[in-house]
PDB file of C-alpha atoms in Angstrom:
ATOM      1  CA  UNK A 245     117.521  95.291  99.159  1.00  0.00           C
ATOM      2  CA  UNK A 246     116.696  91.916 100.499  1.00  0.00           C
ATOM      3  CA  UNK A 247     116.803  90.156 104.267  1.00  0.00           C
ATOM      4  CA  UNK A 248     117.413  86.986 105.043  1.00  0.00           C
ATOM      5  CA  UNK A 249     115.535  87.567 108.863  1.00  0.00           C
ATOM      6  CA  UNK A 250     113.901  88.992 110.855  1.00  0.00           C
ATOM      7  CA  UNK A 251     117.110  89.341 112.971  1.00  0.00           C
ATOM      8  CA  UNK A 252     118.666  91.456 109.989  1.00  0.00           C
ATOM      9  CA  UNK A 253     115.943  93.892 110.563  1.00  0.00           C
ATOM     10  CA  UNK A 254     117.885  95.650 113.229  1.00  0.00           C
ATOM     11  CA  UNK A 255     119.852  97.383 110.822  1.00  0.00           C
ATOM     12  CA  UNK A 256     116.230  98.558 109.304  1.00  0.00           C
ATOM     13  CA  UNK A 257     115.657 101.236 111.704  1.00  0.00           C
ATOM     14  CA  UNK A 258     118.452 102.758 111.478  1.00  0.00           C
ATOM     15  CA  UNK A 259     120.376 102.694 107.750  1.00  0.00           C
ATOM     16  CA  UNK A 260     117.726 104.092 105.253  1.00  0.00           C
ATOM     17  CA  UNK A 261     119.295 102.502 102.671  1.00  0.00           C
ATOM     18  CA  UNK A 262     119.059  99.380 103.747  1.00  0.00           C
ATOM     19  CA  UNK A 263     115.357  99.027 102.167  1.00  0.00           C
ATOM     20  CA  UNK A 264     113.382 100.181  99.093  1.00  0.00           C
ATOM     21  CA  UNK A 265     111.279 103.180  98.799  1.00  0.00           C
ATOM     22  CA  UNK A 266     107.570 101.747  98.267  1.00  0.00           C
ATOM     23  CA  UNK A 267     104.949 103.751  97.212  1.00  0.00           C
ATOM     24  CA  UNK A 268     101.430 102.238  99.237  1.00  0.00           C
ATOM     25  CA  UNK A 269      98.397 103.051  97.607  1.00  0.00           C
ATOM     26  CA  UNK A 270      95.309 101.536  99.863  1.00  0.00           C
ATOM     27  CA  UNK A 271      91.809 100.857  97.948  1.00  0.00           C
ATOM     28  CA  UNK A 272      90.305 104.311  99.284  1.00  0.00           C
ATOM     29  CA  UNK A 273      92.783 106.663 100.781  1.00  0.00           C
ATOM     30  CA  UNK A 274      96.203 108.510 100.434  1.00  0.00           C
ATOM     31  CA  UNK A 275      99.053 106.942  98.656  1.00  0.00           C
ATOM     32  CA  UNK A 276     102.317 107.256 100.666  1.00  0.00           C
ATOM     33  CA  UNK A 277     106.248 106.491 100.148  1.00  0.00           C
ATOM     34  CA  UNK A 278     107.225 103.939 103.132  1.00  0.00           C
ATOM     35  CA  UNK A 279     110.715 102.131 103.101  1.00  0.00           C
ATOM     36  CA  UNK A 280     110.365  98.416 102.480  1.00  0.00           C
ATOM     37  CA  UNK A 281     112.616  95.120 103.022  1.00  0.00           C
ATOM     38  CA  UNK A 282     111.577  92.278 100.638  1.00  0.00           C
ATOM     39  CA  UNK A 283     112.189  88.882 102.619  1.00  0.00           C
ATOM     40  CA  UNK A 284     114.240  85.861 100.812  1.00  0.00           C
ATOM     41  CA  UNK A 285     113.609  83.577 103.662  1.00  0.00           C
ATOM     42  CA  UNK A 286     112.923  80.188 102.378  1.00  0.00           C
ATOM     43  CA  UNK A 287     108.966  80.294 101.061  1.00  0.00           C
ATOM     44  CA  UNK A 288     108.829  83.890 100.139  1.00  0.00           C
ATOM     45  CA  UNK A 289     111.411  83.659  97.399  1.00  0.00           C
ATOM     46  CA  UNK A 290     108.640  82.810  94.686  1.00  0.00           C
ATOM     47  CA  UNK A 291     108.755  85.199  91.505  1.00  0.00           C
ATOM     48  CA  UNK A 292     104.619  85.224  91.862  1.00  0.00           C
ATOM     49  CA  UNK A 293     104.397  85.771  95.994  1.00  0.00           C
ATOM     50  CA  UNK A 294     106.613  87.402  98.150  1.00  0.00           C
ATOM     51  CA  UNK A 295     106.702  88.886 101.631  1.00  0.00           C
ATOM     52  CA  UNK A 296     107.649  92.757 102.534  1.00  0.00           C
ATOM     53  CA  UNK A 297     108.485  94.197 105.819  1.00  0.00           C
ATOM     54  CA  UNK A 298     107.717  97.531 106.657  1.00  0.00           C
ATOM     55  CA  UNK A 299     108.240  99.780 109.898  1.00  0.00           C
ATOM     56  CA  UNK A 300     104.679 100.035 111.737  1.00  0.00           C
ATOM     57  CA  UNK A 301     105.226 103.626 112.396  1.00  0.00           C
ATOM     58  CA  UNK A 302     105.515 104.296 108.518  1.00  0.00           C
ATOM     59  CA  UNK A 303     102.324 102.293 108.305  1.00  0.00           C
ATOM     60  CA  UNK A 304     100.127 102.104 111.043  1.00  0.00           C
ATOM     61  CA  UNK A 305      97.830  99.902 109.912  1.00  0.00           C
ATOM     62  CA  UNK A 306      98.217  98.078 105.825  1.00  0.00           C
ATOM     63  CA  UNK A 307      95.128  97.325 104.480  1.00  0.00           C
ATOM     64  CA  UNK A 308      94.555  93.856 102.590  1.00  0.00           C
ATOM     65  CA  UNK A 309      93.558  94.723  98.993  1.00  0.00           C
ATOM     66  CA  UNK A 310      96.250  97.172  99.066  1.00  0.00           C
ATOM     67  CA  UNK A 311      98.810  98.010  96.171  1.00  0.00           C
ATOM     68  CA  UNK A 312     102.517  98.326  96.174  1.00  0.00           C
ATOM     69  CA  UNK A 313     104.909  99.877  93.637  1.00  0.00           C
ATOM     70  CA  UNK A 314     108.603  98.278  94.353  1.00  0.00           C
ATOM     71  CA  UNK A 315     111.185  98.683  92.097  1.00  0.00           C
ATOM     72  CA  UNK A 316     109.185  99.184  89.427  1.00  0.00           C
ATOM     73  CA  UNK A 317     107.132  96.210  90.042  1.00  0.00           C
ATOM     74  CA  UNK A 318     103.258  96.483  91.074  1.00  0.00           C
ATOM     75  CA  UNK A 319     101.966  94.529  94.446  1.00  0.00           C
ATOM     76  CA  UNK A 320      98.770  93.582  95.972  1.00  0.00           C
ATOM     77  CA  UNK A 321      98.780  93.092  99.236  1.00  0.00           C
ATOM     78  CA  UNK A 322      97.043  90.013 100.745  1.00  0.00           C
ATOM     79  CA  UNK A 323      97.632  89.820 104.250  1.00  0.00           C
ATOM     80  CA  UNK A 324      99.505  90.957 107.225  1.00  0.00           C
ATOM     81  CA  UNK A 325     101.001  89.887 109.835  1.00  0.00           C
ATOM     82  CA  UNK A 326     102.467  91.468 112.864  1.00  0.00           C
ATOM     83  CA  UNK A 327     106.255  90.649 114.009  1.00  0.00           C
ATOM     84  CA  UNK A 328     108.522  92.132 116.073  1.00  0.00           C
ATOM     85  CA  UNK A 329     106.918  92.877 118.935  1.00  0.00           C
ATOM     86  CA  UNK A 330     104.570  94.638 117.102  1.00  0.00           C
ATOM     87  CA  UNK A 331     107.341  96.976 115.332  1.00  0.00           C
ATOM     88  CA  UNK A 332     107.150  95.304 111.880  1.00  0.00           C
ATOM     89  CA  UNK A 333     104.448  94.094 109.718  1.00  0.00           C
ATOM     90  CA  UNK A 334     105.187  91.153 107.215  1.00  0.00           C
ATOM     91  CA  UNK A 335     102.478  92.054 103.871  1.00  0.00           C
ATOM     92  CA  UNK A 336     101.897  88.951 101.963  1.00  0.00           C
ATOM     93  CA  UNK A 337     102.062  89.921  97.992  1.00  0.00           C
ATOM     94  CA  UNK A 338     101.280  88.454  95.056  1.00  0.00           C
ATOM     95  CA  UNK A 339     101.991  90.115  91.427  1.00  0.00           C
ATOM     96  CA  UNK A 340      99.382  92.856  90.786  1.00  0.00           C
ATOM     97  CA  UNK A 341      99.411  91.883  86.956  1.00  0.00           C
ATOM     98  CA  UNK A 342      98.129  88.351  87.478  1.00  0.00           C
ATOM     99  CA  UNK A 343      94.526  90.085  88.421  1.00  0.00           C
ATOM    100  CA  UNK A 344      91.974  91.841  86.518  1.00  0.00           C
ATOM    101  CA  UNK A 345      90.410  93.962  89.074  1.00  0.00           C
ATOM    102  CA  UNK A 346      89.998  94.795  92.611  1.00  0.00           C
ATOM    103  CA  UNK A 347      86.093  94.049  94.404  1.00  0.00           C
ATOM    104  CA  UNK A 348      84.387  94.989  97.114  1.00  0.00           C
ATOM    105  CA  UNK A 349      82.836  92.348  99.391  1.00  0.00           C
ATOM    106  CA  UNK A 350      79.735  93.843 101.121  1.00  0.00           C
ATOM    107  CA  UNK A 351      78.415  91.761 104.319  1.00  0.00           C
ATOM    108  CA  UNK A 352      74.979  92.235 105.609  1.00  0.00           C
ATOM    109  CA  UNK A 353      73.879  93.875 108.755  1.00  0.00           C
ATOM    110  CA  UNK A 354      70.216  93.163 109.996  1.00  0.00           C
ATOM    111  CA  UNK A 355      68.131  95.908 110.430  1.00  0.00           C
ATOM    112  CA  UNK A 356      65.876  96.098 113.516  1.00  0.00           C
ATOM    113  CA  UNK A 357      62.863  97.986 113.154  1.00  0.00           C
ATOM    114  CA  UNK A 358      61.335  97.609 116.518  1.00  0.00           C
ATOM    115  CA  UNK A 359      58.205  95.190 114.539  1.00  0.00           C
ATOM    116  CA  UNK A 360      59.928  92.615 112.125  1.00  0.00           C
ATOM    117  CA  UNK A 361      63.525  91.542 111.231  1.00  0.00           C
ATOM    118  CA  UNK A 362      62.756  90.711 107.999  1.00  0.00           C
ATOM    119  CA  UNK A 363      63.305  93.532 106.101  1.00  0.00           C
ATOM    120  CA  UNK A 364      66.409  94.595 103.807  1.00  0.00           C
ATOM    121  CA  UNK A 365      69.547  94.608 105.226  1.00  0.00           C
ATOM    122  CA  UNK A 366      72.092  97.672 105.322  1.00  0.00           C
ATOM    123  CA  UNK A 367      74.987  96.737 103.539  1.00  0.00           C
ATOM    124  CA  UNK A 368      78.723  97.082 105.185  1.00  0.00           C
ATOM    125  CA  UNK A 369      82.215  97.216 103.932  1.00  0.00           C
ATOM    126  CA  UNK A 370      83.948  93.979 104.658  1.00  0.00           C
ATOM    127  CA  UNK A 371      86.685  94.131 103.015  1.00  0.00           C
ATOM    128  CA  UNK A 372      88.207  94.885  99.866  1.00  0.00           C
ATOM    129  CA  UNK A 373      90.345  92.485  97.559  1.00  0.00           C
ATOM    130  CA  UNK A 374      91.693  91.956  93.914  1.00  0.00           C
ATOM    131  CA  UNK A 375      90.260  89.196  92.024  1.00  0.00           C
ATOM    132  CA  UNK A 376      90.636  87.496  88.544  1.00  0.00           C
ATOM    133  CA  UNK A 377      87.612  87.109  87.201  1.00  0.00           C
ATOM    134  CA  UNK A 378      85.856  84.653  84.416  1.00  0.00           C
ATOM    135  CA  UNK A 379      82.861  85.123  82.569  1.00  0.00           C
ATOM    136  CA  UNK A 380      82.256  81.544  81.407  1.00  0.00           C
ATOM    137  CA  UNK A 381      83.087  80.522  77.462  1.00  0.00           C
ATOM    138  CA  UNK A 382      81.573  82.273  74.397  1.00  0.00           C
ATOM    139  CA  UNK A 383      79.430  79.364  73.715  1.00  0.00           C
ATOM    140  CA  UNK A 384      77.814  79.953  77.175  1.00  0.00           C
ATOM    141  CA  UNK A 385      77.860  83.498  77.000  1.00  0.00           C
ATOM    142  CA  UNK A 386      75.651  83.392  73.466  1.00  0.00           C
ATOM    143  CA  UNK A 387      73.150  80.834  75.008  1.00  0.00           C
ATOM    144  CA  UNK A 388      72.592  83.026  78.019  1.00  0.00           C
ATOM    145  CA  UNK A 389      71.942  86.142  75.447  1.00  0.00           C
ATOM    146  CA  UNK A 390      69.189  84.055  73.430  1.00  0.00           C
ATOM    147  CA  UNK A 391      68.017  82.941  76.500  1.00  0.00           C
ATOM    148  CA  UNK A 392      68.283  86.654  78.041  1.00  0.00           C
ATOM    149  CA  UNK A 393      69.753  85.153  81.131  1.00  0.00           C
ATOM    150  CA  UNK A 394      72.395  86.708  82.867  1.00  0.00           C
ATOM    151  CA  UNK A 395      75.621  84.272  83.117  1.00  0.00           C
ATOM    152  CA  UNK A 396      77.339  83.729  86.423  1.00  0.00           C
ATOM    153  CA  UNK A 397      81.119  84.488  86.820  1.00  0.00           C
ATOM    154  CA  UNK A 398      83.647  83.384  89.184  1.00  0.00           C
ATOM    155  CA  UNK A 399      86.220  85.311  90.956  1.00  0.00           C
ATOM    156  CA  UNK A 400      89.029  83.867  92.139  1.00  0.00           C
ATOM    157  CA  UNK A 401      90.711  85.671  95.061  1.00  0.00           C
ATOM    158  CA  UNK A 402      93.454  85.375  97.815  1.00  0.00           C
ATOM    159  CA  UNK A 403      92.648  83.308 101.052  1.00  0.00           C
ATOM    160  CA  UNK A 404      92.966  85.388 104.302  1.00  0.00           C
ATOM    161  CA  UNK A 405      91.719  86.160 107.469  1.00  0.00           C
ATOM    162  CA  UNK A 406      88.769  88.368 105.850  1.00  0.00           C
ATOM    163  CA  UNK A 407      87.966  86.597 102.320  1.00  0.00           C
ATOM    164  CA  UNK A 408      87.799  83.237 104.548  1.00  0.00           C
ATOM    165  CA  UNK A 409      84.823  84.797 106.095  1.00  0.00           C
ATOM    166  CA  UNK A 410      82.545  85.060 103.332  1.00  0.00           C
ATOM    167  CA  UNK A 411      79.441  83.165 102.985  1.00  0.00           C
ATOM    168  CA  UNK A 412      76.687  83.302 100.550  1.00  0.00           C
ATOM    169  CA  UNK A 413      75.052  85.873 102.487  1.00  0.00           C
ATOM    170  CA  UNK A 414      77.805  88.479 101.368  1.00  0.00           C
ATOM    171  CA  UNK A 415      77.690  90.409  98.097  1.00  0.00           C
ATOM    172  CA  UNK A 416      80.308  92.068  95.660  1.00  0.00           C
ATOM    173  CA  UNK A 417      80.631  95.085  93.614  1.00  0.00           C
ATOM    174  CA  UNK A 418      82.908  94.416  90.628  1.00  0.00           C
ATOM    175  CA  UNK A 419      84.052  96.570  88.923  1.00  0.00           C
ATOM    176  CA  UNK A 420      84.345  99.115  91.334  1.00  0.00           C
ATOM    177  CA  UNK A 421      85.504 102.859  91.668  1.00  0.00           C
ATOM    178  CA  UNK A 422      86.712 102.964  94.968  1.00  0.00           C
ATOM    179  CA  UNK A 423      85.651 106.607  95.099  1.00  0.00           C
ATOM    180  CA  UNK A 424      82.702 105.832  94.404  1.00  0.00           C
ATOM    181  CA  UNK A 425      81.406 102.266  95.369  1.00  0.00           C
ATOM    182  CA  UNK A 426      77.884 102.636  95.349  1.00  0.00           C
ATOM    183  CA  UNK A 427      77.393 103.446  91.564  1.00  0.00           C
ATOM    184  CA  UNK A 428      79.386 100.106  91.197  1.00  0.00           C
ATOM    185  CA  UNK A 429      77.296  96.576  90.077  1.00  0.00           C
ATOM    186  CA  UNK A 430      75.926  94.607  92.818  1.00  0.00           C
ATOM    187  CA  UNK A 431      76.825  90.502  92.523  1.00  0.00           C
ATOM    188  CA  UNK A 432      74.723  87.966  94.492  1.00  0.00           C
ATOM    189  CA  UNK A 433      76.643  85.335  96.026  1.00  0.00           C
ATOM    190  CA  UNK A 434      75.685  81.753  94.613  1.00  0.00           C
ATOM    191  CA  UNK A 435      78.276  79.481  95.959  1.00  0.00           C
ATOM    192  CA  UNK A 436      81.629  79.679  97.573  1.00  0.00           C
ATOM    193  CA  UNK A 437      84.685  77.408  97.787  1.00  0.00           C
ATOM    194  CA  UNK A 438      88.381  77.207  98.347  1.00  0.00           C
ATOM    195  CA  UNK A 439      90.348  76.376  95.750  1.00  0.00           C
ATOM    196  CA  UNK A 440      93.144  74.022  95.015  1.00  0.00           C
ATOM    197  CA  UNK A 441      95.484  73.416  98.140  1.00  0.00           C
ATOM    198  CA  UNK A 442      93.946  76.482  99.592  1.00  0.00           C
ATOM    199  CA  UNK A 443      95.378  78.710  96.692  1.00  0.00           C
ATOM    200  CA  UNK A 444      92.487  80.944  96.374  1.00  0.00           C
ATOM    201  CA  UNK A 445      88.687  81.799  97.296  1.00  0.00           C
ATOM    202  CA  UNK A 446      86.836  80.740  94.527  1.00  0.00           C
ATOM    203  CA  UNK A 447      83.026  82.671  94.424  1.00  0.00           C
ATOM    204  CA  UNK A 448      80.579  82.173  91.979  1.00  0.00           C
ATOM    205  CA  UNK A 449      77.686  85.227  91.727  1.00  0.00           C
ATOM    206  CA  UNK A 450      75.535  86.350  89.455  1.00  0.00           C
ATOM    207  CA  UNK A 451      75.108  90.517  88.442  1.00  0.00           C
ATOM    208  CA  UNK A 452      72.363  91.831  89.657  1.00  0.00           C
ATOM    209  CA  UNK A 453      69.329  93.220  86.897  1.00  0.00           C
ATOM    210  CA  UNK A 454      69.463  96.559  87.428  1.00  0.00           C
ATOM    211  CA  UNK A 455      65.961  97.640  88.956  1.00  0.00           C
TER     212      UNK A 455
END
């Protein structure tokens, strides 16, 4: 079922049938079936990114990086936005099948030892996101094997509040289990960008040699 507004939302609360039954699987937690209301207001009407409403008491609190299954249809979630007094949250989605995987951005927290605060960092969840990802052409990849370098990729991921706050001092994991991040690859940060008319984060790292 669609809305036009956020003024049709006051039949929301009280007709069940009035939205879809989402299933809302966040990167580590329980999945759970919340009602949604897909938005047609002019600007969320694209095929490729559309906006859902959802009750904040059936949600509490959406994470970004989050997936959900409408109609058949996969979602990833890549921001939110309070409305309604705080009653309703307006998720941001883009088709989950336009990504190849989800990645976990790691920021770095100093560590103060009392002497020194130069030594190794503990590493912190920032956030979590889905990303397409590029490994450079097969030309470059063979040079980099006879050179036994290891090639840079870029990820290309949605612009919000928490990708916009990366900086080269961050790190991913890709790919990652989300039940078990720290067995995933660590990526070192070598540049970061936006890209196109603020489309996407676009984050260039290199895989880390395993030790």
């Amino acid at each position: 079922m669609s809305v036009e507004s956020m003024d049709d939302l006051a039949g929301f609360f009280d007709i069940g049938e009035f939205a879809s039954l989402a299933v809302y699987a966040p990167p580590v937690g329980e999945a759970l079936s919340i009602p949604v209301v897909r938005s047609t207001k002019a600007g969320f009407e694209s095929a490729e990114i559309v906006a859902f409403h959802a009750r904040v008491s059936d949600i509490p609190f959406p994470q970004i990086g989050g997936k959900l299954s409408v109609d058949g249809l996969d979602w990833v979630i890549l921001d939110r936005i309070s409305k309604d007094s705080g009653l309703v949250w307006q998720l941001r989605a883009a088709r989950l099948d336009h990504y190849d995987g989800i990645v976990l951005i790691e920021r770095p927290e100093a560590v103060d030892d009392g002497y020194t605060s130069d030594g190794p960092p503990t590493w912190l969840e920032h956030s979590w996101t889905w990303a397409v990802v590029s490994f450079g052409r097969g030309d470059e990849r063979r040079e980099a094997a006879r050179e036994g370098t290891v090639l840079p990729a870029t990820f290309k991921m949605p612009i919000n509040a928490e990708t916009s706050e990366i900086t080269g001092a961050f790190r991913l994991r890709y790919p990652v289990n989300p039940l078990s991040p720290a067995s995933a690859p660590v990526w070192d940060i070598v540049s970061v960008a936006p890209f196109g008319l603020n489309e996407a984060m676009e984050i260039v790292a290199r895989k880390r040699e395993e030790a």
